[in-house]
PDB file of C-alpha atoms and ligand atoms in Angstrom:
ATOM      1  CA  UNK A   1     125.437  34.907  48.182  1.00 87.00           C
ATOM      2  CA  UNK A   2     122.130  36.573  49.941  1.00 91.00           C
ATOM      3  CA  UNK A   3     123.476  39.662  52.638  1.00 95.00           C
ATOM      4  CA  UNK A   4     121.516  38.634  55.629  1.00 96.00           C
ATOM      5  CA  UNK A   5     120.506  39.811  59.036  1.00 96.00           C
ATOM      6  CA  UNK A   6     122.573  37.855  62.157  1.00 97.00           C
ATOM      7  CA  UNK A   7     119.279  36.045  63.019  1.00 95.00           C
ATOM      8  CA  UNK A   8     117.806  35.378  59.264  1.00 96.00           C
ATOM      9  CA  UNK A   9     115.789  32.252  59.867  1.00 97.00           C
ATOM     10  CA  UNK A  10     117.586  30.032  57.249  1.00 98.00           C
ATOM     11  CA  UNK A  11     121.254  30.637  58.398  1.00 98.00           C
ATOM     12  CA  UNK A  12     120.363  29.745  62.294  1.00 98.00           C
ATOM     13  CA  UNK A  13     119.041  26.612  60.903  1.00 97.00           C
ATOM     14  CA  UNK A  14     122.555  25.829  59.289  1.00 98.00           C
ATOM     15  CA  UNK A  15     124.191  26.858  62.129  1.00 98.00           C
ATOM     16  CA  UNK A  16     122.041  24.841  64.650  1.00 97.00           C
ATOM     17  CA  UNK A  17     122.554  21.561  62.129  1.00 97.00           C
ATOM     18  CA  UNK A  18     126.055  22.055  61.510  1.00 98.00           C
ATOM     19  CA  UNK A  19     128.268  19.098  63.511  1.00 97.00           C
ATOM     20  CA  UNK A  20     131.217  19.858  61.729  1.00 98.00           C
ATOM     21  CA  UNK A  21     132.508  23.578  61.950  1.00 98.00           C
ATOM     22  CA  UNK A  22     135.298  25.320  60.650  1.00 98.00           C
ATOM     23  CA  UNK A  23     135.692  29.270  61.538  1.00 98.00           C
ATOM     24  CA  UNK A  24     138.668  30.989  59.894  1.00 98.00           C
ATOM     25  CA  UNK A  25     139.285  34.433  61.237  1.00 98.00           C
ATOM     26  CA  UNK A  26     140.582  37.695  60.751  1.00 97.00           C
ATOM     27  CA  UNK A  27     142.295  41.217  62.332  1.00 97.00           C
ATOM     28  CA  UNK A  28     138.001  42.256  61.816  1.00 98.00           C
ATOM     29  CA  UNK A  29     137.587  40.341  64.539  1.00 98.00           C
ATOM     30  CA  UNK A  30     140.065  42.064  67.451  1.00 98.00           C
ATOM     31  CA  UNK A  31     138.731  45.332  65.861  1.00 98.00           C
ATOM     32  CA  UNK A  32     136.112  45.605  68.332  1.00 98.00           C
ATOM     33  CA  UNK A  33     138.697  45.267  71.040  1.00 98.00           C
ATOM     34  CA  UNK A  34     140.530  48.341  69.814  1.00 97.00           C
ATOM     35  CA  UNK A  35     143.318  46.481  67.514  1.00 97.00           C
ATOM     36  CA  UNK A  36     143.567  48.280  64.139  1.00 94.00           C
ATOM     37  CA  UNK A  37     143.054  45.935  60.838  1.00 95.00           C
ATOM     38  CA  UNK A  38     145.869  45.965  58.326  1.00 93.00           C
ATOM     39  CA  UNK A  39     143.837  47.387  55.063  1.00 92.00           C
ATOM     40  CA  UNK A  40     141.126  48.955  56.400  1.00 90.00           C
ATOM     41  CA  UNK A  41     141.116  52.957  56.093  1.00 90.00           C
ATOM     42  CA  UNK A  42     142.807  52.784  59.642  1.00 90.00           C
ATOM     43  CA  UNK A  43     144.908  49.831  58.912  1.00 92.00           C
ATOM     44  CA  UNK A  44     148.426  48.912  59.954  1.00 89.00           C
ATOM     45  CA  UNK A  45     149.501  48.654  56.150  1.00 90.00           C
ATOM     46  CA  UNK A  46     147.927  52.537  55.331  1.00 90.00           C
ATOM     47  CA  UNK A  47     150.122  53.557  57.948  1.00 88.00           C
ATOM     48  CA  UNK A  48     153.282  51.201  57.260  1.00 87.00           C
ATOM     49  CA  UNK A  49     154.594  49.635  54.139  1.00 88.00           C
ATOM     50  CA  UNK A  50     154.528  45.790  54.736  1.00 87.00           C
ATOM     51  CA  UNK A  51     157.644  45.376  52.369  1.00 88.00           C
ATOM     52  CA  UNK A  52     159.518  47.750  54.838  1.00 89.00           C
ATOM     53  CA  UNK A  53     157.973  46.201  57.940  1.00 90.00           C
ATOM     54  CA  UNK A  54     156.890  42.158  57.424  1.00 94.00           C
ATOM     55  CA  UNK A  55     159.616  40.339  55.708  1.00 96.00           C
ATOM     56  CA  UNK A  56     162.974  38.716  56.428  1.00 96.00           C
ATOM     57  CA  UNK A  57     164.679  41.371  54.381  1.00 96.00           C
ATOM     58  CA  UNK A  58     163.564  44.432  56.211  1.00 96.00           C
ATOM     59  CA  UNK A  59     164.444  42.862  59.353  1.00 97.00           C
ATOM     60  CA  UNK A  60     167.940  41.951  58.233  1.00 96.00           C
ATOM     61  CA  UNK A  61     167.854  45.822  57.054  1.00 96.00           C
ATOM     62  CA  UNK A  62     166.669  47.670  59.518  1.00 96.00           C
ATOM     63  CA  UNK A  63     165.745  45.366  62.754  1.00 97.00           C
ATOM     64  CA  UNK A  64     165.469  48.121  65.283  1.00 97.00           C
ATOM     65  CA  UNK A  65     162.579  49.823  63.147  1.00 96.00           C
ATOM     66  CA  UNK A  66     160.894  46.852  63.052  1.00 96.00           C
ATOM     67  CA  UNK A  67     161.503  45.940  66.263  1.00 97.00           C
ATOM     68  CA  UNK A  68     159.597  48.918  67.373  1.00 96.00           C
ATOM     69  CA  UNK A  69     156.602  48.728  65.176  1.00 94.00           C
ATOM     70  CA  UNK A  70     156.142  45.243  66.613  1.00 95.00           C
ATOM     71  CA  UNK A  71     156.965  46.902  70.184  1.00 95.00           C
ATOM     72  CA  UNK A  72     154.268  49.190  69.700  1.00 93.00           C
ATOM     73  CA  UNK A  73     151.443  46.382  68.603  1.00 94.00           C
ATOM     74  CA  UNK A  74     152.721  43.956  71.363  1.00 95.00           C
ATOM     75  CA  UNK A  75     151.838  46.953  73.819  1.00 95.00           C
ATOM     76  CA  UNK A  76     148.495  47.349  72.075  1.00 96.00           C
ATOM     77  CA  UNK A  77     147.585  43.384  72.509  1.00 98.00           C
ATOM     78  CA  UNK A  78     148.779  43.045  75.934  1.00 96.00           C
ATOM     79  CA  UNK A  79     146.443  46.128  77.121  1.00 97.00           C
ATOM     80  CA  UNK A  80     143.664  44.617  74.635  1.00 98.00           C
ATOM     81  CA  UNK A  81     140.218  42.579  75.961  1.00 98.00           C
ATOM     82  CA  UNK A  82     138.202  39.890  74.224  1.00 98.00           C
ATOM     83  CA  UNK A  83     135.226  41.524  73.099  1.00 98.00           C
ATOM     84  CA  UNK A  84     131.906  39.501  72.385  1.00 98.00           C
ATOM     85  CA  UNK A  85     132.801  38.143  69.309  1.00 98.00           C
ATOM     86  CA  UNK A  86     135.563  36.272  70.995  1.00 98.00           C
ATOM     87  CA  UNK A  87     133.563  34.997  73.648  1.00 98.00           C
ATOM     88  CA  UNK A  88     131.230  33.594  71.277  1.00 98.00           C
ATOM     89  CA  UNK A  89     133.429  31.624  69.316  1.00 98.00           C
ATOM     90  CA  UNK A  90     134.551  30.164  72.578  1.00 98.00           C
ATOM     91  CA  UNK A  91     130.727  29.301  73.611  1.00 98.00           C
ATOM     92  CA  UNK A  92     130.630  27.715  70.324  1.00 98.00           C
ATOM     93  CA  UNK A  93     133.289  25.434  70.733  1.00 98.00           C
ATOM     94  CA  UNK A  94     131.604  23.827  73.557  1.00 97.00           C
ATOM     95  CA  UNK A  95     128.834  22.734  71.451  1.00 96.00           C
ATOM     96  CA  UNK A  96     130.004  21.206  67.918  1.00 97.00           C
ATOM     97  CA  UNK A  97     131.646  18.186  68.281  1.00 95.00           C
ATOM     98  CA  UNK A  98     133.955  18.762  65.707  1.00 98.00           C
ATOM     99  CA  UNK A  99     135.647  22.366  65.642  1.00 98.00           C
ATOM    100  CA  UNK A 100     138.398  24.323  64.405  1.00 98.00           C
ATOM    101  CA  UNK A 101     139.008  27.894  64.873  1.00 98.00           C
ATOM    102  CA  UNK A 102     142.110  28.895  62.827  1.00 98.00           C
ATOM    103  CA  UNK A 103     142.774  32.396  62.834  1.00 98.00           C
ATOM    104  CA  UNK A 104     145.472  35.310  60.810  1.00 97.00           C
ATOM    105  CA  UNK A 105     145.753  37.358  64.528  1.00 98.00           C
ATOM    106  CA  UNK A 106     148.967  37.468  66.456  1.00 97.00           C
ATOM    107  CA  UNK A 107     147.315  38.454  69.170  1.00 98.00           C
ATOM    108  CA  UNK A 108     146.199  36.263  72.138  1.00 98.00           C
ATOM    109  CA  UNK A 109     142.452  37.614  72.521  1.00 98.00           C
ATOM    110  CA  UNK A 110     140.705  34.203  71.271  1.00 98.00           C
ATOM    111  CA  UNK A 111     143.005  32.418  73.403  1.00 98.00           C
ATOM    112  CA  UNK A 112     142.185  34.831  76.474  1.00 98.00           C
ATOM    113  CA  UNK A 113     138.375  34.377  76.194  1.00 98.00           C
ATOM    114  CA  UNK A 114     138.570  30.297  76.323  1.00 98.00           C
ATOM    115  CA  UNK A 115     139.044  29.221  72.744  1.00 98.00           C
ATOM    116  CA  UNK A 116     141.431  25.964  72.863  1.00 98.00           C
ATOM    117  CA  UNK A 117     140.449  23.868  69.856  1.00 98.00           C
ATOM    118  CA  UNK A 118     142.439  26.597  67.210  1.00 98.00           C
ATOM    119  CA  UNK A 119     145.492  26.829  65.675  1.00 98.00           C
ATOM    120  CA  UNK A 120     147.188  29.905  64.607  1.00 98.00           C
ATOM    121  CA  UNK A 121     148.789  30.086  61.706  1.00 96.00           C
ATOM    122  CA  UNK A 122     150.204  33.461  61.004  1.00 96.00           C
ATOM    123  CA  UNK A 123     152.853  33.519  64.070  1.00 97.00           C
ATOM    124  CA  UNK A 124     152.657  35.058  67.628  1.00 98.00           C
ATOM    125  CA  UNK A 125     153.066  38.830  68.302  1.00 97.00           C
ATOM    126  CA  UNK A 126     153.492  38.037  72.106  1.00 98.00           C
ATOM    127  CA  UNK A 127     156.394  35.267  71.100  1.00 98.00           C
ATOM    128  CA  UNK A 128     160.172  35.522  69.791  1.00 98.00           C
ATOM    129  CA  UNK A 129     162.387  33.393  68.312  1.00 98.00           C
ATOM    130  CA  UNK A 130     166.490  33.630  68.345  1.00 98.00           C
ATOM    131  CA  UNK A 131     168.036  33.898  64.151  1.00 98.00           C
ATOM    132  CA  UNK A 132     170.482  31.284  65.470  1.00 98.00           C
ATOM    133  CA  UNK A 133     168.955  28.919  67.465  1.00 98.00           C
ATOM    134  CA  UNK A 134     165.385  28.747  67.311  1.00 97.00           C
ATOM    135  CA  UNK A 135     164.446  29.182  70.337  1.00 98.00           C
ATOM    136  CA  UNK A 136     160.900  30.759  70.984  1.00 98.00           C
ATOM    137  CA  UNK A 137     160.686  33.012  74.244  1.00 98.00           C
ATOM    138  CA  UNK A 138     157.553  34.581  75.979  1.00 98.00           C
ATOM    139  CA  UNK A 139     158.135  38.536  75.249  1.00 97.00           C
ATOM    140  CA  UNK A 140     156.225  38.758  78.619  1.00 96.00           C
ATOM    141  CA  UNK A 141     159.376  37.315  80.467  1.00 96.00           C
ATOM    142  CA  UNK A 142     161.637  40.008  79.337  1.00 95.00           C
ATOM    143  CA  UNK A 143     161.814  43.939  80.314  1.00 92.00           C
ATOM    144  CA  UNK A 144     161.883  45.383  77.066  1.00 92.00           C
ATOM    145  CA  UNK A 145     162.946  49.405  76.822  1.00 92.00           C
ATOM    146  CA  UNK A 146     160.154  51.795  75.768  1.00 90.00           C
ATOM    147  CA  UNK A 147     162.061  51.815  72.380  1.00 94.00           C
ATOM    148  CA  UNK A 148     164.728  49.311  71.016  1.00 97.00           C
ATOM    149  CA  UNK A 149     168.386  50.884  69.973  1.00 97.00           C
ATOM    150  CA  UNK A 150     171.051  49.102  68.146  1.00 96.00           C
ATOM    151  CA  UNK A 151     172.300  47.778  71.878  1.00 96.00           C
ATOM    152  CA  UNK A 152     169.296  47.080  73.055  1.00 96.00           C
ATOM    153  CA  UNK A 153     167.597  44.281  70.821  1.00 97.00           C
ATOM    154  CA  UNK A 154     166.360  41.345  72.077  1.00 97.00           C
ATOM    155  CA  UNK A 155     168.768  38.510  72.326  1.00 97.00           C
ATOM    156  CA  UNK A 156     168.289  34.928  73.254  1.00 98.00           C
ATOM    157  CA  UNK A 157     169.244  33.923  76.704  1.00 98.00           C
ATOM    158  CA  UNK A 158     170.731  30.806  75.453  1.00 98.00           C
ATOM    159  CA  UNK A 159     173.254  31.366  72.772  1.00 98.00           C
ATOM    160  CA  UNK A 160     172.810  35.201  72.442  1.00 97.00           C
ATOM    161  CA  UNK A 161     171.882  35.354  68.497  1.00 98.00           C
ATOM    162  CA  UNK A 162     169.450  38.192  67.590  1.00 98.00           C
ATOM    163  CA  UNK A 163     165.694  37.519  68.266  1.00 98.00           C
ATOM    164  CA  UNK A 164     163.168  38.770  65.744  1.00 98.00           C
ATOM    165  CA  UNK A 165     159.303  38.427  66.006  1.00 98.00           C
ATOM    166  CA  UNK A 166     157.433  35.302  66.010  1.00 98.00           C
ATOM    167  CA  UNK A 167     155.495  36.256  63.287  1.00 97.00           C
ATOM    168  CA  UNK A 168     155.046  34.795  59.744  1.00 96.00           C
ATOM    169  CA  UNK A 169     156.313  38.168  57.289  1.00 96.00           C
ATOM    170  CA  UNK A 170     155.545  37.886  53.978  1.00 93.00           C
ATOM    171  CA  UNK A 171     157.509  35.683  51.546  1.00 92.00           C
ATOM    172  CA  UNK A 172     157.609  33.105  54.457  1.00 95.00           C
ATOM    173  CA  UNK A 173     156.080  29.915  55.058  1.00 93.00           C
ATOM    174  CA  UNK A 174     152.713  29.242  57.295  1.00 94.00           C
ATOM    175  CA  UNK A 175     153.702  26.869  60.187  1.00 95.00           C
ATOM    176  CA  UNK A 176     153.038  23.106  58.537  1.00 96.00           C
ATOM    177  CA  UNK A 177     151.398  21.836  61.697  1.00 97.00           C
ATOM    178  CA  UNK A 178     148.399  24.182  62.504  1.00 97.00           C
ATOM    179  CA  UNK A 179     148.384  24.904  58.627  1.00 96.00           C
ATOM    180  CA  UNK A 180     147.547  21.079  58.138  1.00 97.00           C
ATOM    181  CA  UNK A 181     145.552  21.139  60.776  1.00 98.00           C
ATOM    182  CA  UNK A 182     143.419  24.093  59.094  1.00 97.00           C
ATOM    183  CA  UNK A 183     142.964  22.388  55.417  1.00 97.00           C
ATOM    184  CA  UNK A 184     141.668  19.088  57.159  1.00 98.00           C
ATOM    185  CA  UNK A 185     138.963  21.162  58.624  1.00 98.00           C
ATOM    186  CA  UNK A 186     138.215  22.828  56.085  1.00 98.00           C
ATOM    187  CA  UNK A 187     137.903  20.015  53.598  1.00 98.00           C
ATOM    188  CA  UNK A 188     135.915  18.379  56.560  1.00 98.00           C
ATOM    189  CA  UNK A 189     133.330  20.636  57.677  1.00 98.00           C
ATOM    190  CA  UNK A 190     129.529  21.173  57.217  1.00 98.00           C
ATOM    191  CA  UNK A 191     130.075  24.555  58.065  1.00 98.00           C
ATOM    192  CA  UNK A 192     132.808  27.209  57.865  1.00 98.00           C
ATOM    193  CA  UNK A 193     132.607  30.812  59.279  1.00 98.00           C
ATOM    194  CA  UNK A 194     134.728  33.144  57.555  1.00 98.00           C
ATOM    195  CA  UNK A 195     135.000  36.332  59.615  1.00 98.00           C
ATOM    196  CA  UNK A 196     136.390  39.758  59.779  1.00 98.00           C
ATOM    197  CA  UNK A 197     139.244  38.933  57.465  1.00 97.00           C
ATOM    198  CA  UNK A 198     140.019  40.495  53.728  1.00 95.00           C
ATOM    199  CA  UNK A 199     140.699  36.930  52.628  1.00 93.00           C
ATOM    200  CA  UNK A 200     143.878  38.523  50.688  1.00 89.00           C
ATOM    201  CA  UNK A 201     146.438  36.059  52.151  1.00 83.00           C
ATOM    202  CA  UNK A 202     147.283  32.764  53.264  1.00 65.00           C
ATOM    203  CA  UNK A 203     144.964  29.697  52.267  1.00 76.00           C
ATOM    204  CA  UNK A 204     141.724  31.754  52.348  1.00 84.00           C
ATOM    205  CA  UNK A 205     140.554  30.752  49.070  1.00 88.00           C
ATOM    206  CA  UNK A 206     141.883  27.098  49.885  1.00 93.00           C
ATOM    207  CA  UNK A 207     140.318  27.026  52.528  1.00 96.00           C
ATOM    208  CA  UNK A 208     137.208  28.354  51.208  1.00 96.00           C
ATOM    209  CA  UNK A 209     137.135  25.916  48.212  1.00 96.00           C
ATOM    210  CA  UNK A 210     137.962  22.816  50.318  1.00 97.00           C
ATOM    211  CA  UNK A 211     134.672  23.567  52.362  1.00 98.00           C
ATOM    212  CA  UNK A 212     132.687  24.058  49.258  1.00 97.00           C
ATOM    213  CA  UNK A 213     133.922  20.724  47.482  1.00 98.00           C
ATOM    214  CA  UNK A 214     132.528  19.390  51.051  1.00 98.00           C
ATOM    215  CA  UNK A 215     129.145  20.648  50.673  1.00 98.00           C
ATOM    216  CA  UNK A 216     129.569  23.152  53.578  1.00 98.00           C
ATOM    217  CA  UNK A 217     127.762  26.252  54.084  1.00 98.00           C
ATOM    218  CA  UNK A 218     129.924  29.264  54.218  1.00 98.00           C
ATOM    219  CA  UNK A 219     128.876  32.293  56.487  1.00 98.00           C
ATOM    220  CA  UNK A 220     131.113  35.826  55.704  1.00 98.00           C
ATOM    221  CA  UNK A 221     130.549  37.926  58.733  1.00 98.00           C
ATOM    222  CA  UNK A 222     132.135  41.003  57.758  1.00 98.00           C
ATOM    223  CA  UNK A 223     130.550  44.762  57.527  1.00 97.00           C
ATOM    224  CA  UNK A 224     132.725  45.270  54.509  1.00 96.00           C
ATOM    225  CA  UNK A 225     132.601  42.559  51.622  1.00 94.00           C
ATOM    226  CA  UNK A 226     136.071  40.679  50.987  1.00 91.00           C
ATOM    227  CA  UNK A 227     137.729  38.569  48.707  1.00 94.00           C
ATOM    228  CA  UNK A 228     136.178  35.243  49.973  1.00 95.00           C
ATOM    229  CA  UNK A 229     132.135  36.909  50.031  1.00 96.00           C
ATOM    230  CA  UNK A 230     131.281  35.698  46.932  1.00 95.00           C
ATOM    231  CA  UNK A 231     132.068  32.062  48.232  1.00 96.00           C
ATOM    232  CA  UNK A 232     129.654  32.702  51.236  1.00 97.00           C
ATOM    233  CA  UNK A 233     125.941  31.520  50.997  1.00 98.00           C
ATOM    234  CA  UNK A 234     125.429  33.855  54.182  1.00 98.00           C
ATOM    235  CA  UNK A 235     126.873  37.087  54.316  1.00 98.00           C
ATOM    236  CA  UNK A 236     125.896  39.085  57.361  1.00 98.00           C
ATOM    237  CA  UNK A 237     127.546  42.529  56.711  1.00 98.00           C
ATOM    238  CA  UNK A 238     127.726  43.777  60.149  1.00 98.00           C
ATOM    239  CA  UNK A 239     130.424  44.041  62.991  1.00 98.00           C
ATOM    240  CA  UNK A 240     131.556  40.452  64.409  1.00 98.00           C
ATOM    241  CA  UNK A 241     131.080  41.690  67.973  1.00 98.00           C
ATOM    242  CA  UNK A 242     127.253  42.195  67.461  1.00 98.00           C
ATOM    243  CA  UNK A 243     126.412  39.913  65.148  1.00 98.00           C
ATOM    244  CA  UNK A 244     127.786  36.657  66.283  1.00 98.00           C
ATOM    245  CA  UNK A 245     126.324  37.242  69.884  1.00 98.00           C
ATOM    246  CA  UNK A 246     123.183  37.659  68.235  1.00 98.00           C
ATOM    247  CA  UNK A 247     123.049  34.812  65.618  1.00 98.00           C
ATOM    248  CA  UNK A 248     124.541  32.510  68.657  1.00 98.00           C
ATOM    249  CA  UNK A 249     121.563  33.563  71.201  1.00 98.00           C
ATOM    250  CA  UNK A 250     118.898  32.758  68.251  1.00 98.00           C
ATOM    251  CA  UNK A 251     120.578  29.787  67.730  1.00 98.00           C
ATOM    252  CA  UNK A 252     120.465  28.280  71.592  1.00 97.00           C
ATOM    253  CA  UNK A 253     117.493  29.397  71.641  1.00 96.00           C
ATOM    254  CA  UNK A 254     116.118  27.803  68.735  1.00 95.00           C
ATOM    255  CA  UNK A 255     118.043  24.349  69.959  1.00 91.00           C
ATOM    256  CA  UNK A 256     116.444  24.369  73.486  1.00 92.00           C
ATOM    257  CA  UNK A 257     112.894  25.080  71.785  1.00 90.00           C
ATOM    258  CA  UNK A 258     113.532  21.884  70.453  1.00 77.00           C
TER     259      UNK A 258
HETATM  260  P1  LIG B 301     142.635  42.845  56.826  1.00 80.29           P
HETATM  261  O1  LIG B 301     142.997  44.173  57.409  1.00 80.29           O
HETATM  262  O2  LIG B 301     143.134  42.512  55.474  1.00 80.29           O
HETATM  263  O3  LIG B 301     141.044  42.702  56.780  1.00 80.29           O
HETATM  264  C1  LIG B 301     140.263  43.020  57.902  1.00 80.29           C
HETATM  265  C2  LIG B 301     138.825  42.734  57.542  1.00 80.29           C
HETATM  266  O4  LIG B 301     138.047  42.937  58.715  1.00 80.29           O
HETATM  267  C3  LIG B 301     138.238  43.640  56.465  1.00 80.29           C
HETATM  268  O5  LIG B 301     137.619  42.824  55.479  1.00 80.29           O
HETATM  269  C4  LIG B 301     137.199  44.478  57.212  1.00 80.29           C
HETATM  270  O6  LIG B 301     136.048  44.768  56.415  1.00 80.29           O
HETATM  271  C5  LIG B 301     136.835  43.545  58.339  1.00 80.29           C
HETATM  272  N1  LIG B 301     136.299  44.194  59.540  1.00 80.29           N
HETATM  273  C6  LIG B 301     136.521  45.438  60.025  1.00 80.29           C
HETATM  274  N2  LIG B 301     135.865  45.634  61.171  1.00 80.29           N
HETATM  275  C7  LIG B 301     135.184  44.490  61.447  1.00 80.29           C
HETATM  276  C8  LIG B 301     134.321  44.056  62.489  1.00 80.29           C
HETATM  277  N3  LIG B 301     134.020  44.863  63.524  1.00 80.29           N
HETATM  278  N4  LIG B 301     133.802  42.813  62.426  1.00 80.29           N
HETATM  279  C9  LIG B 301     134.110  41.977  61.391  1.00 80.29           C
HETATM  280  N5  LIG B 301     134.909  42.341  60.373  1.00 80.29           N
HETATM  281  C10 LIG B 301     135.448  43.571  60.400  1.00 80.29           C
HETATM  282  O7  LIG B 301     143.042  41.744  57.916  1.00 80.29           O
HETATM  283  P2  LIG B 301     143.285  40.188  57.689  1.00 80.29           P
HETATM  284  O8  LIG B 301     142.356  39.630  56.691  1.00 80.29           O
HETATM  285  O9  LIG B 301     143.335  39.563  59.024  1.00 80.29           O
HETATM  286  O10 LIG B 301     149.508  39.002  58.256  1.00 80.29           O
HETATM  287  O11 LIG B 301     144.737  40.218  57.084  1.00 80.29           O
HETATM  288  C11 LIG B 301     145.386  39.011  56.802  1.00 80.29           C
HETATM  289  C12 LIG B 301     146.858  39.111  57.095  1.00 80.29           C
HETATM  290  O12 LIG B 301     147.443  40.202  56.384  1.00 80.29           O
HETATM  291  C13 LIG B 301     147.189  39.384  58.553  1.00 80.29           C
HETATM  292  O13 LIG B 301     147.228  38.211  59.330  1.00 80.29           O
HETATM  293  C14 LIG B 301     148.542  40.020  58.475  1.00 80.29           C
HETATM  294  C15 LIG B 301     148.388  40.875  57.243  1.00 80.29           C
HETATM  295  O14 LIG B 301     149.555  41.075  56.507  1.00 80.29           O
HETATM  296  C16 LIG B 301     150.577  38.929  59.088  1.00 80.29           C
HETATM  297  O15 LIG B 301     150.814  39.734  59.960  1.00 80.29           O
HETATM  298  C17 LIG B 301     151.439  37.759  58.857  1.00 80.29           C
HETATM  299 ZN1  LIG B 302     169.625  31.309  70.426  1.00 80.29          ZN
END
């Protein structure tokens, strides 16, 4: 693993070469937009205790509290704006044949600056789904109250059952489909770009492992290191929203100088 700059001459000449490119991504990446991480200093889980606010069982326990929590970080995502690092990834797609972005975040800020080839596989924090019948439901169609009381939760318009947050808690299973889609492009790619995430959860060392058995390159942009670094040949340790704007700019450039 060598810590590089964003336009170190070696890693634009992976990226330029690459045809096949995975990018996995993290809460690092909306940080720049103004949505906390979960473990950073700042993080969701310093403030919250995950056990008390992610899983089935807390719901079933205490569904207003965590009703409100996720009322709170819906309010945060809708107000949000893709910030460079977004955009990037989006400008990227347009140019590798074969491309995957799958990434942790609930929120809809890779999907608001033009990414379409990417699956998410931790859930929706802008989507709910009825206990009873399944039923997913835009939040954005519904008036919600500042707060959620005991009366108030939402309920689905079709049978009425309790609706809890589209969101994978922990102790739950990934969706199969975007999950599936994820490993294949992982085990598939030249290249896979591993940024702003911890790497603690769900696949990352899968998926990090199935791109090495490939022969890909991995890049880690990340200003912190994380669990999946040491996989990285690259590891540019600054913030996504600079860095990927740069390394993309060196890397047209170096394309259209032939
Ligand atoms: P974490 O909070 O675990 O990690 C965020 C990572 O972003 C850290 O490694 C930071 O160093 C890095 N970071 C901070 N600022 C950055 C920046 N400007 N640019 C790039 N990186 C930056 O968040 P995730 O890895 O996404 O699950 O967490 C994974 C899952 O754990 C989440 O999807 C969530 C949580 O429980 C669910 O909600 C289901
Ligand atoms: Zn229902």
């Amino acid at each position: 693993m060598e810590n590089v700059s964003p336009t170190h001459k070696e890693l634009i000449n992976v990226m330029k070469n690459a045809r096949r490119v995975f990018v996995f991504t993290g809460a690092g990446v909306s940080k720049e937009s103004g949505l906390p991480t979960f473990r950073d200093d700042d993080g969701l889980w310093k403030k919250f205790d995950p056990m008390t606010m992610a899983t089935p069982e807390a719901f079933r326990e205490n569904p207003v509290v965590v009703w409100n929590m996720y009322r709170i970080r819906q309010t945060q995502v809708l107000s949000a704006q893709p910030n460079p690092a977004h955009k990037t990834l989006a400008q990227m797609e347009q140019f590798y044949p074969d491309f995957l972005l799958a990434t942790q975040n609930v929120d809809d800020l890779h999907e608001r600056a033009g990414s379409r080839r990417m699956v998410k596989i931790h859930g929706n924090a802008l989507e709910m789904r009825c206990l009873d019948c399944v039923t997913i439901f835009d939040v954005r169609e519904f008036s919600f109250p500042e707060e959620f009381t005991q009366d108030t939760l939402p309920r689905c318009t079709k049978c009425g059952g309790l609706c809890r947050p589209n969101i994978v808690w922990f102790g739950e299973y990934v969706p199969q489909e975007p999950m599936m889609a994820a490993v294949r492009s992982a085990a598939n790619c030249d290249l896979m770009l591993i940024i702003g995430t911890s790497g603690e959860v769900s696949g990352g060392y899968g998926f990090a492992e199935y791109a090495l058995a490939n022969g890909a390159a991995i890049v880690d942009v990340n200003p912190g290191r994380g669990a999946l670094t040491r996989y990285a040949r690259f590891w540019v340790s600054e913030p996504a929203g600079s860095a990927l704007p740069q390394m993309w700019q060196e890397v047209t450039k170096n394309i259209a100088e032939g």
